[in-house]
Amino acid sequence: MVEGNIVKGTTRAIVLEDVVTTGGSVLSTVQLLATEGIKVDHAVVFLNREQGEGGRAKDSLAAEGVDLRSVVNIGQVLEILSKKGKITADLEKQVRDFFAQPQPQAEVPKVAPKLSFAQRAKVSKSEMGRKLFELMESKKTNLALAADVSTQSQLLKLAEEVGPEIAVLKTHVDTLDDFEPSFIPKLEELAKKHNFFIFEDRKFADIGNTVKSQYAGGVYKIADWSHITNSHIVSGASSVASLKEVGLPKGRGLLLIAQMSTVDANTNTSTVSLSLNAARQHSDFVFGFISQEKIGKEEGDEGFIYLTPGVHLQKEGDNKGQHYNTPHHVIVEKQCDVIIVGRGISEASDPAAEAKKYREAGWNAYQSRVSQ
């Protein structure tokens, strides 16, 4: 957690830690903050274990330009305990001898570099991920429209109007009052005409056998026409594997819901961790996340795409718990890739004109990020 106001390129921060041994954890944090334009010159730790000769943590951090200060070190703790009669002289010597032994240097995760969509397409392990990166780069748009309407005709009209501006059309076909299977070929035709991908926002959240049936069959037969769908991680990676059995042979891709845009969402750090682990395990099918920030920051995560809902040109909210963020905040500050816009476009008097504004705002933010 970073406290205080952040101005990219000028903000300086102090890293606070409870215990250090080799300094690897602090150094990892310093490197991650550097990617966000935050400079760290000092770190403060409560207890320095002084592991190895000379105290490796202080030396290793000093080599990276970080001055480590500690409230207390292990030698001082042992001295106080000995003087107070809390430990024997023999135990004090054993502990000092243990900490004097050299310890293996902790490996610091390599930070993923900033790459363009075209560069990331080359490292994506998912066919769907590669195609979306390439489409965004060639069409010069990272806009997704959430077409939350109630009739087939409304959805098709909206897709026709804003299709030239978007990379992804997000649908909820189960909310269409008049859904008929004949609607799907018409939607596919528009996707081909305007060069965008269809994303059925199904939010799977059940055991493997059930989600497999929901994806492949039922009334909607989602896997037959939707390029992209999504899933919660609540049922574990086994459900992801079941969806993969259906979607991967068809060239489809899956997004995992790591974070949501409502103010009282129950997604948390555990959700993020589980989503990342499942995505890395099934990276040929899972090509990214629904999230409010970039969550995969290690080397090897560059191929994941981050789609963020709750985006509005003006930062505000509604009376249903939705929280909005601006395109610049989402793309530049939070390092996400695709802005998902709903009512800001669909309820505008001129959806096509409004979509163009969002397209320009999203793409300009992306160009600003990769040029830094």
XYZ file of C-alpha atoms in Angstrom:
372
model
C 0.000 0.000 0.000
C 1.343 3.445 -0.954
C 0.273 6.326 1.283
C 0.266 9.963 0.163
C -0.092 11.882 -3.080
C 1.780 10.474 -6.064
C 3.166 12.590 -8.896
C 4.793 10.317 -11.416
C 8.475 11.094 -11.914
C 8.815 13.409 -8.912
C 7.445 11.507 -5.910
C 9.936 10.047 -3.443
C 8.911 7.357 -0.985
C 10.255 5.585 2.097
C 9.714 1.837 2.295
C 8.646 0.544 5.728
C 9.247 -3.115 6.605
C 8.983 -5.178 9.776
C 11.972 -7.537 9.351
C 14.777 -7.843 6.806
C 17.249 -10.658 6.263
C 18.869 -10.327 2.836
C 16.885 -7.259 1.726
C 15.307 -9.071 -1.225
C 11.735 -8.135 -0.313
C 12.577 -4.454 0.102
C 14.541 -4.409 -3.149
C 11.610 -5.993 -5.012
C 9.335 -3.244 -3.687
C 11.824 -0.561 -4.711
C 11.960 -1.915 -8.257
C 8.172 -2.126 -8.565
C 7.778 1.456 -7.330
C 10.381 2.572 -9.871
C 8.197 1.270 -12.700
C 5.471 3.643 -11.444
C 7.848 6.614 -11.422
C 8.389 6.602 -7.642
C 11.960 7.007 -6.373
C 13.064 5.287 -3.143
C 16.231 6.470 -1.376
C 15.555 5.160 2.124
C 14.033 2.122 3.803
C 13.179 1.782 7.497
C 12.890 -1.609 9.180
C 11.984 -2.489 12.747
C 14.325 -5.496 13.062
C 17.436 -6.170 11.000
C 18.406 -9.825 11.390
C 21.953 -8.991 10.168
C 22.147 -12.336 8.431
C 25.628 -13.260 7.235
C 28.894 -11.371 7.529
C 28.518 -7.623 7.855
C 24.720 -7.608 7.522
C 23.852 -8.474 3.948
C 20.594 -6.497 3.744
C 22.195 -3.098 4.368
C 25.021 -3.762 1.923
C 22.832 -5.158 -0.851
C 20.395 -2.263 -0.621
C 23.204 0.296 -0.471
C 24.483 -1.118 -3.770
C 21.090 -0.165 -5.256
C 21.184 3.354 -3.821
C 18.874 2.654 -0.874
C 19.932 3.603 2.662
C 18.564 1.060 5.157
C 17.890 2.230 8.704
C 16.732 -0.134 11.462
C 15.052 0.547 14.806
C 16.911 -2.373 16.330
C 19.172 -5.181 15.120
C 19.366 -8.785 16.265
C 22.643 -8.200 18.105
C 21.058 -5.495 20.262
C 18.058 -7.716 21.007
C 20.306 -10.556 22.145
C 22.402 -8.220 24.298
C 19.318 -6.862 26.090
C 17.847 -10.341 26.654
C 21.169 -11.557 28.054
C 21.563 -8.614 30.442
C 18.009 -9.100 31.717
C 18.689 -12.783 32.317
C 16.080 -13.887 29.793
C 18.509 -16.100 27.891
C 21.685 -17.950 28.856
C 25.116 -17.044 27.554
C 25.217 -20.379 25.727
C 21.909 -19.679 23.930
C 23.066 -16.175 23.034
C 26.195 -17.621 21.415
C 24.175 -20.228 19.492
C 21.876 -17.565 18.072
C 24.773 -15.249 17.183
C 26.582 -18.123 15.465
C 23.439 -18.989 13.503
C 22.956 -15.448 12.223
C 26.641 -15.178 11.371
C 26.316 -18.044 8.871
C 26.005 -16.914 5.246
C 22.519 -17.366 3.784
C 21.553 -17.748 0.118
C 20.627 -14.478 -1.551
C 16.876 -14.150 -1.970
C 15.880 -14.032 -5.614
C 14.181 -10.757 -6.553
C 11.402 -11.213 -9.134
C 12.198 -9.475 -12.395
C 9.816 -6.650 -13.178
C 7.906 -6.871 -16.435
C 9.012 -4.149 -18.884
C 6.640 -1.668 -20.518
C 5.844 -2.941 -23.999
C 3.535 -1.859 -26.803
C 0.518 -3.944 -27.770
C 2.409 -5.139 -30.845
C 5.337 -6.304 -28.713
C 3.072 -7.991 -26.194
C 1.228 -9.816 -28.985
C 4.479 -11.646 -29.707
C 4.795 -12.939 -26.142
C 1.133 -13.797 -25.539
C 0.653 -17.531 -25.012
C -3.019 -17.310 -25.972
C -4.282 -17.150 -29.543
C -7.135 -14.902 -28.420
C -4.793 -12.632 -26.507
C -2.487 -12.295 -29.505
C -5.395 -11.457 -31.802
C -6.779 -8.800 -29.452
C -3.380 -7.137 -29.060
C -2.980 -7.097 -32.843
C -6.501 -5.772 -33.431
C -6.020 -2.925 -30.939
C -2.669 -1.999 -32.467
C -3.921 -2.019 -36.063
C -7.301 -0.371 -35.390
C -5.814 2.021 -32.831
C -8.498 1.534 -30.234
C -8.554 0.019 -26.750
C -12.233 0.707 -26.164
C -14.787 -1.940 -25.185
C -18.494 -1.138 -25.184
C -20.742 -2.704 -22.558
C -23.945 -3.011 -24.573
C -26.366 -3.502 -21.709
C -29.670 -3.150 -23.550
C -32.875 -5.162 -23.398
C -33.731 -6.037 -27.016
C -32.006 -7.574 -30.027
C -32.714 -4.561 -32.219
C -31.215 -2.152 -29.676
C -28.048 -4.209 -29.433
C -27.627 -4.579 -33.200
C -28.274 -0.853 -33.758
C -25.705 0.064 -31.116
C -23.143 -2.363 -32.566
C -23.641 -0.853 -36.008
C -23.228 2.702 -34.741
C -20.176 2.261 -32.524
C -18.561 -0.754 -34.215
C -15.951 1.343 -36.059
C -14.681 2.765 -32.749
C -14.364 -0.335 -30.570
C -12.110 -3.349 -30.132
C -14.569 -5.358 -28.042
C -18.359 -5.494 -27.748
C -19.428 -6.806 -24.324
C -22.866 -8.413 -24.236
C -25.350 -9.916 -21.781
C -27.555 -11.990 -24.048
C -29.422 -13.422 -21.076
C -30.880 -9.943 -20.433
C -32.414 -9.664 -23.912
C -36.179 -9.917 -23.549
C -36.631 -11.178 -27.115
C -33.556 -13.356 -27.640
C -33.746 -15.790 -30.555
C -30.918 -17.936 -31.990
C -31.285 -16.110 -35.335
C -29.910 -12.995 -33.607
C -26.414 -14.473 -33.267
C -25.467 -14.601 -37.004
C -26.468 -10.938 -37.325
C -24.192 -9.997 -34.444
C -21.336 -12.062 -35.886
C -21.768 -10.306 -39.226
C -21.414 -6.897 -37.583
C -18.316 -8.053 -35.669
C -16.729 -9.107 -38.941
C -17.828 -5.936 -40.764
C -16.448 -3.542 -38.149
C -13.546 -5.700 -36.944
C -14.297 -6.155 -33.245
C -14.473 -9.139 -30.894
C -17.598 -10.277 -29.056
C -17.308 -10.718 -25.306
C -20.256 -12.452 -23.610
C -20.063 -11.328 -19.994
C -21.266 -14.632 -18.540
C -19.297 -14.606 -15.265
C -19.170 -18.384 -14.794
C -19.025 -19.411 -11.141
C -19.788 -23.100 -10.687
C -18.150 -26.537 -10.653
C -16.370 -27.758 -13.755
C -19.067 -30.020 -15.163
C -21.708 -27.300 -14.843
C -19.719 -24.449 -16.386
C -18.692 -26.730 -19.223
C -22.358 -27.379 -20.041
C -23.267 -23.713 -19.651
C -20.477 -22.676 -22.020
C -21.034 -25.287 -24.705
C -24.785 -25.837 -24.596
C -28.040 -24.514 -23.264
C -30.084 -21.895 -25.077
C -27.172 -19.582 -25.864
C -24.309 -21.951 -26.871
C -21.849 -19.204 -25.957
C -18.686 -20.983 -27.107
C -20.008 -21.189 -30.673
C -20.055 -17.416 -31.244
C -18.456 -15.432 -28.396
C -14.734 -14.875 -28.901
C -14.299 -14.022 -25.222
C -16.054 -14.907 -21.993
C -15.183 -14.603 -18.304
C -15.276 -16.471 -15.025
C -14.931 -15.975 -11.311
C -12.183 -18.013 -9.645
C -14.429 -19.060 -6.741
C -14.594 -22.688 -7.964
C -10.844 -22.926 -8.485
C -8.570 -23.656 -11.420
C -10.413 -26.913 -12.126
C -13.391 -24.933 -13.462
C -11.019 -22.953 -15.657
C -9.684 -26.239 -17.031
C -13.243 -27.371 -17.828
C -14.019 -24.163 -19.706
C -10.732 -24.571 -21.541
C -11.780 -28.002 -22.814
C -14.646 -26.312 -24.639
C -13.156 -22.989 -25.662
C -9.541 -23.648 -26.566
C -10.262 -25.915 -29.576
C -12.487 -23.132 -30.947
C -9.810 -20.462 -30.533
C -11.699 -18.742 -27.728
C -10.228 -16.939 -24.733
C -11.111 -16.506 -21.060
C -10.820 -13.531 -18.722
C -10.689 -14.099 -14.956
C -12.490 -11.630 -12.705
C -9.802 -10.509 -10.268
C -11.375 -7.204 -9.203
C -14.724 -5.473 -9.715
C -15.745 -1.821 -9.983
C -18.492 -1.688 -7.348
C -17.539 0.101 -4.145
C -18.429 -2.856 -1.919
C -17.052 -5.673 -4.105
C -15.892 -8.760 -2.197
C -12.872 -9.351 -4.405
C -9.644 -9.073 -2.398
C -5.935 -9.918 -2.437
C -6.752 -13.621 -2.250
C -8.968 -13.319 -5.338
C -6.139 -11.598 -7.179
C -3.581 -14.231 -6.160
C -5.816 -17.170 -7.091
C -6.685 -15.550 -10.429
C -3.025 -14.984 -11.259
C -2.084 -18.555 -10.378
C -4.875 -20.022 -12.515
C -4.052 -17.717 -15.414
C -0.389 -18.677 -15.369
C -1.369 -22.355 -15.203
C -3.733 -22.029 -18.199
C -2.105 -19.160 -20.097
C -2.935 -20.719 -23.474
C -6.621 -20.068 -22.721
C -6.717 -17.390 -19.999
C -5.374 -14.289 -21.703
C -6.174 -11.641 -19.129
C -8.268 -10.224 -16.334
C -11.164 -8.020 -15.427
C -9.427 -5.794 -12.906
C -9.020 -2.287 -11.573
C -5.235 -2.339 -11.904
C -2.397 -4.289 -13.452
C -1.954 -7.296 -11.175
C 0.692 -9.399 -12.942
C 3.966 -7.556 -12.473
C 6.544 -10.320 -12.831
C 8.552 -11.216 -15.892
C 6.411 -13.544 -18.003
C 3.167 -11.685 -17.290
C 3.526 -9.258 -20.217
C 1.170 -11.360 -22.337
C -1.855 -10.780 -20.091
C -4.428 -8.098 -20.979
C -6.289 -6.032 -18.379
C -9.847 -4.887 -19.079
C -11.317 -2.361 -16.665
C -15.029 -1.613 -16.245
C -16.461 1.472 -14.588
C -14.800 4.039 -16.868
C -16.228 7.500 -17.497
C -14.756 10.677 -18.965
C -15.703 12.379 -15.708
C -14.844 10.585 -12.461
C -18.119 9.997 -10.645
C -20.527 7.242 -9.613
C -24.154 6.215 -9.708
C -26.701 5.364 -7.024
C -26.239 1.607 -7.467
C -22.725 1.285 -6.035
C -20.845 1.752 -9.319
C -17.563 3.635 -9.050
C -16.156 5.350 -12.135
C -12.576 6.154 -13.133
C -11.232 8.199 -16.028
C -9.426 6.625 -19.023
C -6.148 8.299 -17.992
C -6.385 6.954 -14.449
C -7.101 3.417 -15.663
C -4.548 3.236 -18.498
C -1.664 5.369 -17.225
C -1.870 5.289 -13.443
C -3.264 1.774 -12.992
C -1.458 0.317 -16.045
C -4.530 -1.449 -17.486
C -5.106 -1.891 -21.223
C -8.768 -1.765 -22.199
C -11.440 0.638 -20.947
C -14.946 -0.806 -20.686
C -17.602 1.885 -21.089
C -21.341 1.303 -20.801
C -23.960 3.942 -20.156
C -21.545 6.760 -20.914
C -21.913 5.690 -24.563
C -25.131 3.671 -24.792
C -27.268 6.365 -23.137
C -25.678 9.284 -25.005
C -27.796 11.232 -27.500
C -25.194 10.350 -30.153
C -23.519 7.036 -29.190
C -21.186 7.047 -32.196
C -19.832 10.505 -31.417
C -19.449 9.675 -27.732
C -17.676 6.411 -28.573
C -15.207 8.366 -30.674
C -14.414 10.581 -27.663
C -13.787 7.560 -25.451
C -11.725 5.880 -28.157
C -9.467 8.936 -28.451
C -9.157 9.306 -24.664
C -8.275 5.639 -24.195
C -5.795 5.493 -27.057
C -4.101 8.762 -26.102
C -3.675 7.437 -22.556
C -2.132 4.219 -23.918
C 0.300 6.141 -26.142
C 1.263 8.347 -23.208
C 1.996 5.277 -21.077
C 4.205 3.432 -23.553
C 6.134 6.594 -24.458
C 7.203 7.270 -20.861
